[in-house]
């Protein structure tokens, strides 16, 4: 509500409150559900179904909110989406207050304090560099996403000035249709999430001739058997692709009429790839981080994320938008490099040896084909 008025103090206060509520949004609802499903005696399959449906509904709501925000902005001006947000928040508050039951967490007298969990997390990071590297990688990728959220609207607005009217993604006034673009981003992310299991299986099958045998396979959370190397290579490939896509605003001519469209397409593909690699990050967390310590171990990287996002947003006053995009592209490259370092020397040696044998086999096959073609050409000349 404070964001509807041109008051700097109110805007700062609203963003501070927004930061608190965002952290609550990412933890409170899932924690409540986790406790409630155990209290009611639901089995694991029903819990997974609830989580899947909640993600699907959340993404569909995000897509719809983009369209609604666009319509409200068209009819009520810039404050329209904020008025809509107040209405939705009020409805959510009423539903939670009336329908939800309260739970108070664990009543176990042996339960640990937050400080104890953080101390154990620091001890784990010092003793196991792989856990630390997973935290750094996923902190870097999350930081890139959060900084992108702040930077995408200024850059598309800058490029929209030289675009032709009627270009897809612009409203009737020739300005970026922010709500529709946001909805497009959410749609791309949903599609990426839907195809992620298929891509991961296809990527694993593609690497199967090169990775089977000597490379390790593990069971994730007593459920799915995966080859860590395949998941890590897929995540690294996604990070590199994201780095390339984030460089598009740096490479296009800002005065070109196609700069807006090229950048928008790159951003949509970027969101699609995020939808692919985020489930891979979940699998990687399951491989390297114990389930009972996963929350506390990922808390410290989130602190790094918040600091990085703050510095990234503040730096936009000191550096250009293109330089900021180059920076987050570099963060993704660093994430890919650290992710690749998680692959064991044994797996690298196995992949290297089998790749060399595969190349030699293909080279020999090519030589045979060339020899056959030469013989056919000689026979044809003789016949003539």
Short mmCIF file of C-alpha atoms in Angstrom, two decimals:
data_model
loop_
_atom_site.label_atom_id
_atom_site.label_comp_id
_atom_site.label_asym_id
_atom_site.label_seq_id
_atom_site.Cartn_x
_atom_site.Cartn_y
_atom_site.Cartn_z
CA UNK A 1 0.00 0.00 0.00
CA UNK A 2 2.88 2.40 0.81
CA UNK A 3 4.21 2.01 -2.75
CA UNK A 4 1.17 3.80 -4.15
CA UNK A 5 2.31 7.18 -2.84
CA UNK A 6 5.30 9.36 -3.93
CA UNK A 7 6.96 9.34 -0.51
CA UNK A 8 10.60 8.19 -0.30
CA UNK A 9 10.42 7.16 3.38
CA UNK A 10 7.29 5.14 2.68
CA UNK A 11 8.89 3.45 -0.32
CA UNK A 12 12.00 2.50 1.69
CA UNK A 13 9.83 1.16 4.53
CA UNK A 14 7.71 -0.84 2.09
CA UNK A 15 10.80 -2.44 0.55
CA UNK A 16 12.17 -3.35 4.00
CA UNK A 17 8.86 -4.95 4.92
CA UNK A 18 8.83 -6.59 1.50
CA UNK A 19 12.21 -8.17 2.19
CA UNK A 20 10.92 -9.72 5.42
CA UNK A 21 7.70 -10.97 3.83
CA UNK A 22 9.59 -12.43 0.86
CA UNK A 23 11.76 -14.52 3.20
CA UNK A 24 8.62 -15.62 5.05
CA UNK A 25 6.92 -16.46 1.77
CA UNK A 26 9.74 -18.82 0.80
CA UNK A 27 9.67 -20.72 4.10
CA UNK A 28 6.50 -20.33 6.19
CA UNK A 29 3.99 -21.96 3.85
CA UNK A 30 6.15 -24.99 3.08
CA UNK A 31 7.05 -25.39 6.78
CA UNK A 32 3.38 -25.23 7.77
CA UNK A 33 2.51 -27.81 5.12
CA UNK A 34 5.34 -30.10 6.21
CA UNK A 35 4.15 -30.08 9.83
CA UNK A 36 0.45 -30.35 8.96
CA UNK A 37 0.86 -33.32 6.61
CA UNK A 38 2.75 -35.21 9.32
CA UNK A 39 0.07 -34.33 11.91
CA UNK A 40 -2.66 -35.64 9.64
CA UNK A 41 -0.74 -38.82 8.79
CA UNK A 42 -0.45 -38.34 5.02
CA UNK A 43 1.97 -40.63 3.24
CA UNK A 44 4.97 -39.48 1.18
CA UNK A 45 3.17 -39.86 -2.18
CA UNK A 46 0.34 -37.57 -1.06
CA UNK A 47 2.87 -35.02 0.21
CA UNK A 48 4.71 -35.04 -3.13
CA UNK A 49 1.38 -34.58 -4.90
CA UNK A 50 0.57 -31.58 -2.71
CA UNK A 51 3.97 -30.03 -3.39
CA UNK A 52 3.64 -30.59 -7.15
CA UNK A 53 0.15 -29.08 -7.26
CA UNK A 54 1.24 -26.10 -5.15
CA UNK A 55 4.10 -25.36 -7.55
CA UNK A 56 1.82 -25.67 -10.59
CA UNK A 57 -0.84 -23.41 -9.06
CA UNK A 58 1.80 -20.89 -7.93
CA UNK A 59 3.27 -20.69 -11.42
CA UNK A 60 -0.16 -20.38 -13.04
CA UNK A 61 -1.01 -17.61 -10.57
CA UNK A 62 2.24 -15.82 -11.48
CA UNK A 63 1.36 -16.02 -15.18
CA UNK A 64 -2.16 -14.72 -14.53
CA UNK A 65 -0.84 -11.95 -12.27
CA UNK A 66 1.35 -10.67 -15.10
CA UNK A 67 -1.69 -10.27 -17.36
CA UNK A 68 -3.81 -8.73 -14.57
CA UNK A 69 -1.01 -6.30 -13.69
CA UNK A 70 -0.78 -5.23 -17.33
CA UNK A 71 -4.53 -4.57 -17.52
CA UNK A 72 -4.53 -2.65 -14.22
CA UNK A 73 -1.60 -0.51 -15.38
CA UNK A 74 -3.41 0.24 -18.64
CA UNK A 75 -6.58 1.33 -16.85
CA UNK A 76 -5.34 2.82 -13.57
CA UNK A 77 -1.79 3.92 -14.33
CA UNK A 78 1.43 2.82 -12.60
CA UNK A 79 -0.24 2.37 -9.20
CA UNK A 80 -2.81 -0.08 -10.62
CA UNK A 81 -0.75 -3.24 -10.04
CA UNK A 82 -0.02 -2.18 -6.45
CA UNK A 83 -3.73 -1.71 -5.75
CA UNK A 84 -4.33 -5.18 -7.16
CA UNK A 85 -1.58 -6.56 -4.92
CA UNK A 86 -3.24 -5.02 -1.84
CA UNK A 87 -6.53 -6.70 -2.78
CA UNK A 88 -4.88 -10.11 -3.29
CA UNK A 89 -2.93 -9.82 -0.03
CA UNK A 90 -6.09 -8.95 1.90
CA UNK A 91 -7.89 -11.99 0.47
CA UNK A 92 -4.93 -14.23 1.34
CA UNK A 93 -4.83 -12.83 4.88
CA UNK A 94 -8.53 -13.57 5.37
CA UNK A 95 -8.19 -17.13 4.03
CA UNK A 96 -5.18 -17.91 6.23
CA UNK A 97 -6.80 -16.39 9.34
CA UNK A 98 -10.09 -18.29 8.90
CA UNK A 99 -9.09 -21.62 7.34
CA UNK A 100 -5.59 -22.42 8.59
CA UNK A 101 -4.91 -24.07 11.93
CA UNK A 102 -1.87 -22.95 13.93
CA UNK A 103 1.12 -25.13 14.68
CA UNK A 104 4.01 -24.22 16.91
CA UNK A 105 6.81 -26.35 15.53
CA UNK A 106 8.71 -28.94 17.52
CA UNK A 107 8.10 -29.30 21.25
CA UNK A 108 11.07 -31.66 21.64
CA UNK A 109 13.16 -30.51 24.65
CA UNK A 110 16.30 -31.65 22.83
CA UNK A 111 15.62 -29.43 19.84
CA UNK A 112 18.53 -27.16 18.86
CA UNK A 113 18.62 -23.41 18.63
CA UNK A 114 19.17 -21.49 15.41
CA UNK A 115 22.69 -20.57 16.55
CA UNK A 116 23.52 -24.27 17.07
CA UNK A 117 22.34 -25.13 13.58
CA UNK A 118 24.43 -22.32 12.08
CA UNK A 119 27.50 -23.45 14.01
CA UNK A 120 27.06 -26.98 12.73
CA UNK A 121 26.65 -25.60 9.22
CA UNK A 122 29.94 -23.69 9.49
CA UNK A 123 31.66 -26.83 10.79
CA UNK A 124 30.32 -28.83 7.86
CA UNK A 125 31.47 -26.22 5.33
CA UNK A 126 34.99 -26.31 6.81
CA UNK A 127 35.19 -30.09 6.85
CA UNK A 128 33.60 -30.84 3.45
CA UNK A 129 34.62 -28.59 0.59
CA UNK A 130 32.03 -30.15 -1.74
CA UNK A 131 29.17 -28.97 0.45
CA UNK A 132 30.74 -25.51 0.51
CA UNK A 133 31.09 -25.49 -3.27
CA UNK A 134 27.45 -26.54 -3.74
CA UNK A 135 26.43 -23.65 -1.49
CA UNK A 136 28.61 -21.18 -3.41
CA UNK A 137 27.37 -22.35 -6.81
CA UNK A 138 23.72 -22.16 -5.91
CA UNK A 139 24.29 -18.86 -4.13
CA UNK A 140 25.84 -17.45 -7.31
CA UNK A 141 23.03 -18.67 -9.56
CA UNK A 142 20.36 -17.36 -7.20
CA UNK A 143 22.18 -14.03 -6.98
CA UNK A 144 22.22 -13.80 -10.77
CA UNK A 145 18.47 -14.44 -10.91
CA UNK A 146 17.71 -11.85 -8.23
CA UNK A 147 19.90 -9.19 -9.86
CA UNK A 148 18.29 -10.00 -13.22
CA UNK A 149 14.88 -9.35 -11.66
CA UNK A 150 16.00 -5.79 -10.89
CA UNK A 151 17.74 -5.19 -14.23
CA UNK A 152 15.48 -6.63 -16.92
CA UNK A 153 12.91 -3.82 -16.90
CA UNK A 154 15.41 -0.91 -17.27
CA UNK A 155 17.20 -2.54 -20.19
CA UNK A 156 14.04 -3.44 -22.12
CA UNK A 157 12.73 0.09 -21.53
CA UNK A 158 15.96 1.53 -22.94
CA UNK A 159 15.85 -0.70 -26.03
CA UNK A 160 12.11 -0.12 -26.57
CA UNK A 161 12.70 3.55 -27.47
CA UNK A 162 14.06 2.61 -30.91
CA UNK A 163 11.65 -0.25 -31.61
CA UNK A 164 8.90 -0.05 -34.17
CA UNK A 165 5.36 0.37 -32.86
CA UNK A 166 3.45 -2.88 -32.88
CA UNK A 167 6.52 -4.89 -31.91
CA UNK A 168 5.56 -7.89 -29.82
CA UNK A 169 6.09 -7.02 -26.15
CA UNK A 170 5.17 -3.32 -26.45
CA UNK A 171 1.90 -1.75 -25.36
CA UNK A 172 -0.20 0.74 -27.31
CA UNK A 173 1.97 3.65 -26.12
CA UNK A 174 5.14 1.98 -27.37
CA UNK A 175 6.34 1.16 -23.84
CA UNK A 176 7.27 -2.37 -22.70
CA UNK A 177 4.20 -4.33 -21.58
CA UNK A 178 5.82 -5.24 -18.26
CA UNK A 179 2.95 -7.38 -16.99
CA UNK A 180 2.73 -9.44 -20.17
CA UNK A 181 6.52 -9.79 -20.34
CA UNK A 182 6.58 -10.98 -16.73
CA UNK A 183 3.86 -13.48 -17.55
CA UNK A 184 5.94 -14.63 -20.52
CA UNK A 185 8.93 -15.14 -18.22
CA UNK A 186 6.84 -17.21 -15.84
CA UNK A 187 5.44 -19.28 -18.71
CA UNK A 188 8.95 -19.96 -20.02
CA UNK A 189 10.05 -21.02 -16.53
CA UNK A 190 7.06 -23.36 -16.17
CA UNK A 191 7.77 -24.96 -19.55
CA UNK A 192 11.42 -25.38 -18.59
CA UNK A 193 10.41 -27.07 -15.35
CA UNK A 194 8.03 -29.40 -17.20
CA UNK A 195 10.67 -30.54 -19.69
CA UNK A 196 13.50 -30.67 -17.12
CA UNK A 197 13.06 -34.39 -16.27
CA UNK A 198 12.93 -35.25 -19.97
CA UNK A 199 16.05 -33.18 -20.70
CA UNK A 200 17.90 -34.75 -17.76
CA UNK A 201 17.03 -38.28 -18.90
CA UNK A 202 17.98 -37.46 -22.50
CA UNK A 203 21.28 -35.91 -21.37
CA UNK A 204 22.02 -38.94 -19.19
CA UNK A 205 21.22 -41.29 -22.09
CA UNK A 206 23.45 -39.25 -24.40
CA UNK A 207 26.34 -39.59 -21.98
CA UNK A 208 25.57 -43.20 -21.11
CA UNK A 209 28.10 -44.73 -23.56
CA UNK A 210 30.77 -42.46 -22.06
CA UNK A 211 29.84 -42.61 -18.38
CA UNK A 212 28.55 -46.11 -17.65
CA UNK A 213 30.75 -48.61 -15.92
CA UNK A 214 33.33 -46.67 -13.94
CA UNK A 215 31.39 -43.51 -13.11
CA UNK A 216 29.48 -43.54 -9.85
CA UNK A 217 25.71 -43.81 -9.48
CA UNK A 218 23.91 -42.82 -6.28
CA UNK A 219 20.40 -43.09 -4.88
CA UNK A 220 18.85 -39.70 -4.13
CA UNK A 221 16.70 -39.51 -0.99
CA UNK A 222 16.03 -43.28 -1.16
CA UNK A 223 14.17 -42.80 -4.41
CA UNK A 224 15.84 -42.06 -7.73
CA UNK A 225 19.17 -43.48 -8.91
CA UNK A 226 21.21 -40.87 -10.78
CA UNK A 227 24.74 -40.42 -12.05
CA UNK A 228 26.09 -37.26 -10.39
CA UNK A 229 28.40 -36.56 -13.32
CA UNK A 230 25.51 -36.36 -15.79
CA UNK A 231 23.50 -33.98 -13.57
CA UNK A 232 26.55 -31.81 -12.87
CA UNK A 233 27.48 -31.58 -16.54
CA UNK A 234 23.89 -30.66 -17.46
CA UNK A 235 23.79 -27.95 -14.76
CA UNK A 236 27.16 -26.58 -15.93
CA UNK A 237 25.99 -26.53 -19.56
CA UNK A 238 22.87 -24.60 -18.49
CA UNK A 239 25.00 -22.10 -16.58
CA UNK A 240 27.19 -21.48 -19.63
CA UNK A 241 24.13 -21.02 -21.86
CA UNK A 242 22.66 -18.58 -19.33
CA UNK A 243 25.94 -16.64 -19.28
CA UNK A 244 25.81 -16.32 -23.08
CA UNK A 245 22.17 -15.20 -23.03
CA UNK A 246 22.87 -12.58 -20.35
CA UNK A 247 25.53 -11.10 -22.62
CA UNK A 248 22.97 -10.30 -25.34
CA UNK A 249 22.22 -6.78 -23.95
CA UNK A 250 25.98 -6.11 -24.10
CA UNK A 251 26.33 -7.29 -27.69
CA UNK A 252 23.30 -5.79 -29.45
CA UNK A 253 23.30 -2.25 -30.82
CA UNK A 254 21.09 -0.27 -28.44
CA UNK A 255 20.09 2.04 -31.31
CA UNK A 256 18.90 -0.84 -33.48
CA UNK A 257 15.19 -1.40 -33.95
CA UNK A 258 15.71 -5.12 -33.32
CA UNK A 259 17.58 -4.71 -30.00
CA UNK A 260 14.37 -4.94 -27.96
CA UNK A 261 13.15 -8.11 -29.68
CA UNK A 262 16.55 -9.83 -29.56
CA UNK A 263 16.95 -9.06 -25.87
CA UNK A 264 13.42 -10.16 -25.04
CA UNK A 265 13.89 -13.49 -26.82
CA UNK A 266 17.21 -14.02 -24.99
CA UNK A 267 15.54 -13.32 -21.65
CA UNK A 268 12.69 -15.74 -22.40
CA UNK A 269 15.19 -18.48 -23.25
CA UNK A 270 17.12 -17.61 -20.08
CA UNK A 271 13.97 -18.13 -17.99
CA UNK A 272 13.31 -21.40 -19.83
CA UNK A 273 16.81 -22.67 -18.96
CA UNK A 274 16.32 -21.59 -15.33
CA UNK A 275 13.30 -23.88 -15.29
CA UNK A 276 15.54 -26.71 -16.51
CA UNK A 277 18.47 -26.28 -14.14
CA UNK A 278 16.62 -25.52 -10.91
CA UNK A 279 15.42 -29.15 -10.52
CA UNK A 280 19.00 -30.23 -11.26
CA UNK A 281 20.15 -28.05 -8.37
CA UNK A 282 17.65 -29.84 -6.14
CA UNK A 283 19.13 -33.19 -7.19
CA UNK A 284 22.66 -31.91 -6.53
CA UNK A 285 21.61 -30.73 -3.05
CA UNK A 286 20.19 -34.20 -2.42
CA UNK A 287 23.47 -35.81 -3.48
CA UNK A 288 25.83 -33.72 -1.37
CA UNK A 289 23.78 -32.30 1.51
CA UNK A 290 22.00 -34.51 4.09
CA UNK A 291 18.24 -33.94 4.16
CA UNK A 292 18.19 -33.27 7.94
CA UNK A 293 20.75 -30.45 7.59
CA UNK A 294 19.77 -29.04 4.20
CA UNK A 295 17.88 -26.02 5.51
CA UNK A 296 20.61 -24.80 7.87
CA UNK A 297 23.38 -25.48 5.35
CA UNK A 298 21.64 -23.42 2.68
CA UNK A 299 20.89 -20.51 5.03
CA UNK A 300 24.42 -19.07 4.89
CA UNK A 301 24.52 -18.99 1.06
CA UNK A 302 21.22 -17.09 1.18
CA UNK A 303 22.94 -14.43 3.28
CA UNK A 304 25.59 -14.17 0.56
CA UNK A 305 22.79 -13.91 -2.01
CA UNK A 306 21.17 -10.98 -0.20
CA UNK A 307 24.51 -9.15 0.09
CA UNK A 308 25.33 -9.79 -3.58
CA UNK A 309 21.91 -8.59 -4.71
CA UNK A 310 22.22 -5.42 -2.63
CA UNK A 311 25.67 -4.67 -4.05
CA UNK A 312 24.48 -5.49 -7.56
CA UNK A 313 21.53 -3.13 -7.39
CA UNK A 314 23.56 -0.33 -5.79
CA UNK A 315 26.30 -0.74 -8.42
CA UNK A 316 23.86 0.12 -11.20
CA UNK A 317 24.26 3.75 -10.12
CA UNK A 318 28.00 3.48 -10.71
CA UNK A 319 28.22 1.29 -13.80
CA UNK A 320 26.17 0.94 -16.96
CA UNK A 321 23.44 -1.63 -17.43
CA UNK A 322 25.54 -3.49 -19.98
CA UNK A 323 28.43 -3.71 -17.51
CA UNK A 324 26.01 -5.05 -14.88
CA UNK A 325 24.81 -7.75 -17.30
CA UNK A 326 28.42 -8.64 -18.09
CA UNK A 327 29.02 -9.03 -14.36
CA UNK A 328 26.14 -11.43 -13.76
CA UNK A 329 27.17 -13.33 -16.90
CA UNK A 330 30.62 -13.71 -15.31
CA UNK A 331 28.96 -14.99 -12.11
CA UNK A 332 27.30 -17.74 -14.13
CA UNK A 333 30.64 -18.70 -15.72
CA UNK A 334 32.22 -18.91 -12.24
CA UNK A 335 29.28 -21.06 -11.09
CA UNK A 336 29.81 -23.41 -14.04
CA UNK A 337 33.53 -23.72 -13.29
CA UNK A 338 32.94 -24.51 -9.61
CA UNK A 339 30.17 -26.94 -10.56
CA UNK A 340 32.55 -28.82 -12.87
CA UNK A 341 35.08 -29.03 -10.03
CA UNK A 342 32.62 -31.25 -8.15
CA UNK A 343 33.15 -34.00 -10.72
CA UNK A 344 35.67 -36.48 -9.34
CA UNK A 345 39.01 -37.16 -11.01
CA UNK A 346 37.93 -40.76 -11.54
CA UNK A 347 34.83 -39.65 -13.46
CA UNK A 348 36.87 -37.17 -15.52
CA UNK A 349 39.44 -39.88 -16.33
CA UNK A 350 36.70 -42.31 -17.33
CA UNK A 351 34.97 -39.72 -19.50
CA UNK A 352 38.26 -38.64 -21.10
CA UNK A 353 39.35 -42.20 -21.91
CA UNK A 354 36.01 -43.21 -23.35
CA UNK A 355 35.74 -39.98 -25.32
CA UNK A 356 39.18 -40.58 -26.88
CA UNK A 357 38.20 -44.14 -27.81
CA UNK A 358 34.93 -42.87 -29.28
CA UNK A 359 36.81 -40.23 -31.33
CA UNK A 360 39.29 -42.84 -32.59
CA UNK A 361 36.42 -45.14 -33.51
CA UNK A 362 34.63 -42.38 -35.42
CA UNK A 363 37.92 -41.39 -37.12
CA UNK A 364 38.48 -44.98 -38.23
CA UNK A 365 34.90 -45.14 -39.48
CA UNK A 366 35.48 -41.91 -41.44
CA UNK A 367 38.68 -43.31 -42.97
CA UNK A 368 36.83 -46.44 -44.07
CA UNK A 369 34.06 -44.33 -45.64
CA UNK A 370 36.65 -42.18 -47.44
CA UNK A 371 38.43 -45.28 -48.72
CA UNK A 372 35.20 -46.77 -50.01
CA UNK A 373 34.31 -43.47 -51.72
CA UNK A 374 37.76 -43.33 -53.37
CA UNK A 375 37.44 -46.89 -54.61
CA UNK A 376 33.99 -46.13 -56.04
CA UNK A 377 35.36 -43.05 -57.82
CA UNK A 378 38.20 -45.10 -59.38
CA UNK A 379 35.75 -47.75 -60.56
CA UNK A 380 33.53 -45.10 -62.10
CA UNK A 381 36.47 -43.61 -64.04
CA UNK A 382 37.40 -47.05 -65.35
CA UNK A 383 33.85 -47.66 -66.52
CA UNK A 384 33.85 -44.33 -68.37
#
